N, CA, C and O of each residue as an XYZ file, in Angstrom:
508
protein
N     -12.131     54.473     45.754
C     -12.544     55.586     44.952
C     -12.835     56.763     45.888
O     -13.562     56.617     46.871
N     -12.269     57.913     45.581
C     -12.521     59.111     46.392
C     -13.610     59.952     45.738
O     -13.549     60.246     44.544
N     -14.602     60.334     46.528
C     -15.742     61.110     46.044
C     -15.874     62.352     46.906
O     -16.087     62.257     48.115
N     -15.747     63.517     46.286
C     -15.984     64.771     46.995
C     -17.424     65.189     46.760
O     -17.856     65.366     45.621
N     -18.155     65.343     47.839
C     -19.551     65.775     47.778
C     -19.669     67.080     48.547
O     -19.132     67.216     49.647
N     -20.363     68.023     47.971
C     -20.402     69.367     48.531
C     -21.735     69.665     49.213
O     -22.807     69.298     48.731
N     -21.624     70.341     50.347
C     -22.813     70.769     51.075
C     -23.606     69.617     51.649
O     -23.058     68.555     51.946
N     -24.879     69.831     51.799
C     -25.804     68.847     52.373
C     -25.830     67.556     51.561
O     -26.098     66.478     52.090
N     -25.546     67.687     50.270
C     -25.564     66.518     49.404
C     -24.595     65.439     49.879
O     -24.795     64.258     49.596
N     -23.548     65.839     50.597
C     -22.593     64.869     51.119
C     -23.235     63.862     52.046
O     -22.845     62.695     52.067
N     -24.213     64.304     52.812
C     -24.924     63.386     53.702
C     -25.754     62.397     52.895
O     -25.808     61.210     53.218
N     -26.398     62.892     51.848
C     -27.219     62.036     50.995
C     -26.338     61.025     50.270
O     -26.683     59.847     50.173
N     -25.200     61.493     49.764
C     -24.280     60.608     49.048
C     -23.818     59.462     49.941
O     -23.728     58.321     49.489
N     -23.530     59.755     51.188
C     -23.077     58.709     52.111
C     -24.099     57.577     52.193
O     -23.725     56.406     52.256
N     -25.373     57.916     52.192
C     -26.424     56.893     52.220
C     -26.456     56.109     50.904
O     -26.571     54.883     50.909
N     -26.353     56.816     49.787
C     -26.386     56.164     48.480
C     -25.184     55.246     48.282
O     -25.304     54.180     47.678
N     -24.038     55.659     48.787
C     -22.810     54.876     48.640
C     -22.928     53.525     49.332
O     -22.449     52.518     48.811
N     -23.554     53.493     50.486
C     -23.728     52.211     51.187
C     -24.464     51.210     50.293
O     -24.059     50.053     50.176
N     -25.543     51.667     49.669
C     -26.299     50.789     48.775
C     -25.468     50.401     47.552
O     -25.482     49.245     47.127
N     -24.748     51.368     46.992
C     -23.903     51.113     45.821
C     -22.845     50.056     46.129
O     -22.655     49.117     45.355
N     -22.166     50.208     47.249
C     -21.126     49.243     47.622
C     -21.711     47.852     47.852
O     -21.103     46.846     47.486
N     -22.883     47.804     48.454
C     -23.537     46.514     48.695
C     -23.861     45.832     47.355
O     -23.686     44.622     47.216
N     -24.328     46.603     46.384
C     -24.680     46.054     45.074
C     -23.456     45.639     44.262
O     -23.560     44.789     43.378
N     -22.304     46.229     44.554
C     -21.102     45.988     43.745
C     -20.004     45.254     44.516
O     -18.815     45.470     44.284
N     -20.420     44.393     45.427
C     -19.448     43.540     46.124
C     -18.893     42.535     45.137
O     -19.638     41.905     44.386
N     -17.614     42.394     45.145
C     -16.998     41.402     44.266
C     -16.876     40.073     44.982
O     -16.908     40.016     46.211
N     -16.738     39.020     44.223
C     -16.498     37.717     44.820
C     -15.146     37.704     45.520
O     -14.207     38.344     45.046
N     -15.029     37.010     46.608
C     -13.764     36.916     47.318
C     -13.404     38.155     48.107
O     -12.231     38.383     48.402
N     -14.401     38.961     48.455
C     -14.148     40.122     49.311
C     -13.757     41.388     48.579
O     -13.524     42.418     49.210
N     -13.680     41.332     47.246
C     -13.334     42.527     46.473
C     -14.537     43.434     46.314
O     -15.469     43.396     47.117
N     -14.511     44.225     45.306
C     -15.627     45.103     45.030
C     -15.197     46.552     45.033
O     -14.008     46.871     45.040
N     -16.175     47.405     45.026
C     -15.928     48.840     44.954
C     -16.070     49.447     46.336
O     -17.059     49.206     47.029
N     -15.085     50.232     46.736
C     -15.170     50.982     47.987
C     -15.091     52.468     47.654
O     -14.178     52.910     46.957
N     -16.049     53.227     48.154
C     -16.100     54.667     47.903
C     -15.919     55.399     49.220
O     -16.647     55.159     50.184
N     -14.947     56.289     49.252
C     -14.713     57.121     50.432
C     -15.247     58.521     50.123
O     -14.713     59.227     49.268
N     -16.301     58.907     50.830
C     -16.944     60.203     50.615
C     -16.317     61.241     51.534
O     -16.190     61.027     52.740
N     -15.933     62.357     50.952
C     -15.459     63.490     51.743
C     -16.447     64.629     51.532
O     -16.627     65.115     50.416
N     -17.076     65.039     52.608
C     -18.049     66.125     52.540
C     -17.319     67.460     52.699
O     -16.545     67.649     53.638
N     -17.575     68.371     51.779
C     -16.898     69.666     51.739
C     -17.958     70.753     51.662
O     -18.907     70.624     50.889
N     -17.824     71.821     52.443
C     -18.801     72.913     52.365
C     -18.774     73.573     50.980
O     -17.714     73.708     50.368
N     -19.939     73.975     50.504
C     -20.003     74.663     49.214
C     -19.099     75.893     49.197
O     -18.526     76.224     48.159
N     -18.968     76.563     50.322
C     -18.167     77.789     50.379
C     -16.685     77.536     50.075
O     -15.963     78.464     49.712
N     -16.237     76.303     50.218
C     -14.833     75.967     49.967
C     -14.640     75.134     48.699
O     -13.505     74.867     48.305
N     -15.720     74.728     48.065
C     -15.662     73.742     46.988
C     -14.851     74.197     45.779
O     -13.959     73.477     45.330
N     -15.142     75.361     45.255
C     -14.482     75.818     44.032
C     -12.976     75.952     44.234
O     -12.187     75.465     43.424
N     -12.589     76.608     45.307
C     -11.161     76.787     45.585
C     -10.469     75.440     45.805
O      -9.338     75.240     45.362
N     -11.149     74.523     46.487
C     -10.556     73.202     46.752
C     -10.344     72.437     45.446
O      -9.314     71.786     45.270
N     -11.306     72.512     44.534
C     -11.154     71.850     43.239
C      -9.970     72.425     42.462
O      -9.160     71.680     41.911
N      -9.877     73.753     42.424
C      -8.775     74.389     41.693
C      -7.422     74.031     42.300
O      -6.477     73.705     41.581
N      -7.336     74.094     43.613
C      -6.083     73.773     44.302
C      -5.698     72.313     44.071
O      -4.532     72.005     43.822
N      -6.671     71.426     44.156
C      -6.400     70.000     43.935
C      -5.944     69.745     42.502
O      -5.069     68.913     42.266
N      -6.528     70.449     41.558
C      -6.121     70.281     40.160
C      -4.660     70.685     39.970
O      -3.874     69.952     39.370
N      -4.313     71.849     40.485
C      -2.928     72.331     40.362
C      -1.959     71.362     41.038
O      -0.856     71.132     40.541
N      -2.372     70.799     42.165
C      -1.513     69.878     42.907
C      -1.592     68.433     42.454
O      -0.948     67.564     43.041
N      -2.375     68.163     41.414
C      -2.514     66.790     40.932
C      -3.203     65.870     41.916
O      -2.897     64.680     41.982
N      -4.137     66.420     42.686
C      -4.781     65.636     43.747
C      -6.307     65.660     43.662
O      -6.986     65.596     44.687
N      -6.846     65.751     42.452
C      -8.301     65.726     42.307
C      -8.851     64.365     42.726
O      -8.154     63.356     42.623
N     -10.103     64.332     43.199
C     -10.716     63.048     43.553
C     -11.067     62.268     42.285
O     -10.997     62.797     41.176
N     -11.440     61.021     42.468
C     -11.867     60.193     41.341
C     -13.228     60.631     40.825
O     -13.534     60.490     39.641
N     -14.030     61.159     41.722
C     -15.397     61.551     41.407
C     -15.746     62.762     42.250
O     -15.385     62.831     43.425
N     -16.447     63.716     41.657
C     -16.860     64.892     42.425
C     -18.229     65.349     41.966
O     -18.575     65.268     40.787
N     -18.979     65.817     42.906
C     -20.256     66.452     42.621
C     -19.954     67.940     42.595
O     -19.370     68.473     43.539
N     -20.350     68.620     41.514
C     -20.065     70.045     41.457
C     -21.136     70.759     40.664
O     -21.919     70.136     39.945
N     -21.162     72.052     40.801
C     -22.124     72.855     40.059
C     -21.814     72.829     38.573
O     -20.654     72.933     38.174
N     -22.850     72.691     37.750
C     -22.617     72.606     36.309
C     -22.100     73.920     35.720
O     -21.597     73.931     34.596
N     -22.212     75.010     36.448
C     -21.661     76.275     35.957
C     -20.134     76.254     35.970
O     -19.500     77.100     35.339
N     -19.543     75.303     36.677
C     -18.081     75.180     36.729
C     -17.533     74.276     35.632
O     -16.323     74.248     35.410
N     -18.388     73.546     34.951
C     -17.930     72.573     33.960
C     -17.061     73.219     32.874
O     -15.957     72.729     32.635
N     -17.502     74.295     32.203
C     -16.642     74.871     31.158
C     -15.264     75.302     31.674
O     -14.255     75.092     31.002
N     -15.225     75.896     32.851
C     -13.945     76.312     33.430
C     -13.039     75.107     33.664
O     -11.859     75.139     33.315
N     -13.582     74.057     34.248
C     -12.783     72.876     34.560
C     -12.320     72.157     33.290
O     -11.231     71.585     33.262
N     -13.145     72.187     32.244
C     -12.740     71.601     30.964
C     -11.593     72.411     30.367
O     -10.621     71.843     29.869
N     -11.705     73.736     30.417
C     -10.640     74.607     29.909
C      -9.320     74.337     30.619
O      -8.256     74.385     30.001
N      -9.389     74.055     31.912
C      -8.186     73.755     32.694
C      -7.697     72.315     32.505
O      -6.666     71.924     33.051
N      -8.450     71.537     31.727
C      -8.147     70.116     31.524
C      -8.210     69.342     32.840
O      -7.403     68.448     33.095
N      -9.187     69.708     33.663
C      -9.357     69.069     34.967
C     -10.409     67.961     34.945
O     -10.537     67.213     35.914
N     -11.161     67.848     33.853
C     -12.207     66.833     33.752
C     -11.944     65.918     32.564
O     -11.398     66.344     31.547
N     -12.333     64.677     32.704
C     -12.241     63.711     31.608
C     -13.598     63.608     30.929
O     -14.635     63.694     31.586
N     -13.590     63.426     29.629
C     -14.828     63.203     28.896
C     -15.442     61.876     29.345
O     -14.737     60.895     29.586
N     -16.757     61.871     29.451
C     -17.475     60.666     29.875
C     -18.129     59.930     28.713
O     -18.820     58.933     28.920
N     -17.917     60.414     27.496
C     -18.611     59.852     26.337
C     -18.447     58.338     26.214
O     -19.438     57.630     26.034
N     -17.229     57.832     26.306
C     -17.012     56.391     26.122
C     -17.658     55.582     27.245
O     -18.141     54.475     27.009
N     -17.669     56.119     28.452
C     -18.304     55.408     29.574
C     -19.820     55.386     29.434
O     -20.459     54.379     29.736
N     -20.392     56.490     28.980
C     -21.844     56.554     28.790
C     -22.267     55.575     27.697
O     -23.316     54.940     27.806
N     -21.460     55.449     26.647
C     -21.795     54.539     25.543
C     -21.890     53.086     25.989
O     -22.667     52.321     25.418
N     -21.123     52.694     26.989
C     -21.140     51.289     27.430
C     -21.989     51.066     28.679
O     -21.984     49.975     29.248
N     -22.715     52.094     29.105
C     -23.537     51.997     30.317
C     -25.010     51.985     29.939
O     -25.566     53.027     29.593
N     -25.650     50.819     29.999
C     -27.063     50.726     29.626
C     -27.928     51.699     30.435
O     -27.806     51.791     31.656
N     -28.784     52.408     29.742
C     -29.709     53.319     30.404
C     -29.113     54.662     30.779
O     -29.821     55.529     31.291
N     -27.835     54.848     30.535
C     -27.205     56.124     30.881
C     -27.004     56.926     29.596
O     -25.979     56.809     28.925
N     -27.995     57.733     29.277
C     -27.873     58.591     28.105
C     -28.772     59.802     28.293
O     -29.463     59.925     29.304
N     -28.757     60.671     27.337
C     -29.504     61.921     27.459
C     -31.013     61.706     27.440
O     -31.759     62.578     27.886
N     -31.477     60.569     26.937
C     -32.916     60.325     26.822
C     -33.635     60.372     28.169
O     -34.810     60.733     28.230
N     -32.954     60.017     29.227
C     -33.582     59.990     30.542
C     -33.424     61.278     31.326
O     -33.717     61.313     32.521
N     -32.967     62.336     30.674
C     -32.700     63.593     31.366
C     -33.343     64.773     30.643
O     -33.562     64.725     29.432
N     -33.635     65.803     31.373
C     -34.128     67.048     30.801
C     -33.052     67.584     29.852
O     -31.914     67.785     30.276
N     -33.386     67.820     28.577
C     -32.365     68.206     27.596
C     -31.540     69.437     27.981
O     -30.333     69.469     27.742
N     -32.170     70.432     28.566
C     -31.446     71.650     28.924
C     -30.363     71.412     29.953
O     -29.276     71.982     29.852
N     -30.640     70.581     30.939
C     -29.644     70.339     31.982
C     -28.552     69.398     31.474
O     -27.394     69.538     31.866
N     -28.898     68.448     30.615
C     -27.872     67.584     30.021
C     -26.884     68.443     29.223
O     -25.672     68.237     29.299
N     -27.406     69.398     28.466
C     -26.569     70.250     27.609
C     -25.571     71.087     28.406
O     -24.520     71.450     27.878
N     -25.877     71.400     29.659
C     -24.939     72.205     30.454
C     -23.673     71.431     30.806
O     -22.702     72.015     31.289
N     -23.678     70.139     30.571
C     -22.519     69.293     30.862
C     -21.736     68.914     29.608
O     -20.802     68.114     29.665
N     -22.125     69.495     28.482
C     -21.469     69.226     27.207
C     -20.660     70.452     26.800
O     -21.178     71.568     26.760
N     -19.389     70.230     26.500
C     -18.500     71.297     26.032
C     -17.846     70.813     24.743
O     -17.254     69.734     24.704
N     -17.959     71.615     23.696
C     -17.381     71.262     22.390
C     -17.799     69.866     21.942
O     -16.996     69.109     21.397
N     -19.071     69.539     22.182
C     -19.623     68.268     21.731
C     -19.273     67.054     22.575
O     -19.635     65.933     22.219
N     -18.578     67.254     23.678
C     -18.186     66.132     24.543
C     -18.837     66.279     25.912
O     -18.976     67.388     26.427
N     -19.231     65.156     26.494
C     -19.918     65.132     27.786
C     -18.908     65.046     28.930
O     -18.014     64.200     28.923
N     -19.069     65.941     29.919
C     -18.146     65.967     31.057
C     -18.833     65.783     32.405
O     -18.157     65.735     33.433
N     -20.142     65.680     32.424
C     -20.848     65.497     33.684
C     -22.178     64.808     33.450
O     -22.739     64.866     32.356
N     -22.671     64.160     34.483
C     -23.981     63.507     34.449
C     -24.873     64.243     35.440
O     -24.535     64.333     36.620
N     -26.002     64.768     34.983
C     -26.890     65.471     35.919
C     -27.369     64.538     37.030
O     -27.783     63.406     36.784
N     -27.299     65.049     38.253
C     -27.755     64.294     39.410
C     -29.111     64.829     39.844
O     -30.051     64.058     40.041
N     -29.214     66.110     39.991
C     -30.486     66.737     40.310
C     -30.476     68.148     39.740
O     -29.426     68.681     39.380
N     -31.649     68.735     39.666
C     -31.787     70.078     39.115
C     -32.490     70.942     40.139
O     -33.485     70.534     40.739
N     -31.970     72.125     40.331
C     -32.708     73.088     41.146
C     -33.017     74.300     40.275
O     -32.253     74.648     39.374
N     -34.115     74.914     40.552
C     -34.544     76.068     39.779
C     -34.551     77.279     40.686
O     -35.214     77.297     41.723
N     -33.820     78.267     40.286
C     -33.782     79.511     41.052
C     -34.675     80.516     40.348
O     -34.607     80.688     39.131
N     -35.490     81.157     41.115
C     -36.431     82.105     40.534
C     -36.313     83.456     41.224
O     -35.858     83.559     42.363
N     -36.727     84.464     40.518
C     -36.808     85.803     41.074
C     -38.290     86.124     41.197
O     -39.057     85.937     40.252
N     -38.680     86.601     42.353
C     -40.071     86.993     42.513
C     -40.109     88.344     43.200
O     -39.143     88.768     43.836
N     -41.227     89.001     43.062
C     -41.399     90.286     43.732
C     -42.828     90.388     44.230
O     -43.732     89.721     43.727
N     -43.006     91.220     45.207
C     -44.351     91.472     45.745
C     -44.940     92.650     44.997
O     -44.415     93.762     45.055
N     -46.012     92.406     44.308
C     -46.637     93.462     43.508
C     -47.448     94.432     44.361
O     -47.893     95.468     43.869
N     -47.639     94.099     45.637
C     -48.443     94.969     46.501
C     -47.606     96.030     47.205
O     -48.159     96.814     47.976
N     -46.315     96.085     46.975
C     -45.514     97.130     47.634
C     -44.896     98.085     46.630
O     -44.194     99.019     47.018
């Protein structure tokens, strides 16, 4: 399985993948193998678009949820609804509703929130 992870998160994913692979070893030496490719955020969007056009998207990618509608419009993402239905504990109940909704387009789920960051604007009132 090919996994594109962007920015610093790629380092974190590499650690998580080791545990995931250990938990999903198959009998007889099989199991799941995940190859993580770390990509700088500055190149991520263009790389996704280029890979889509070339038919070379990864099996799994971490990406900004602001790109979800664009990628759905391009038919670059698969709906996850059927997979979520058969995955115990994987549903919107365990997630902040607002961030879950950013991964839904036309009533279909295309992403699973991994983490949330909050960007704020502040100003100094003393100047």
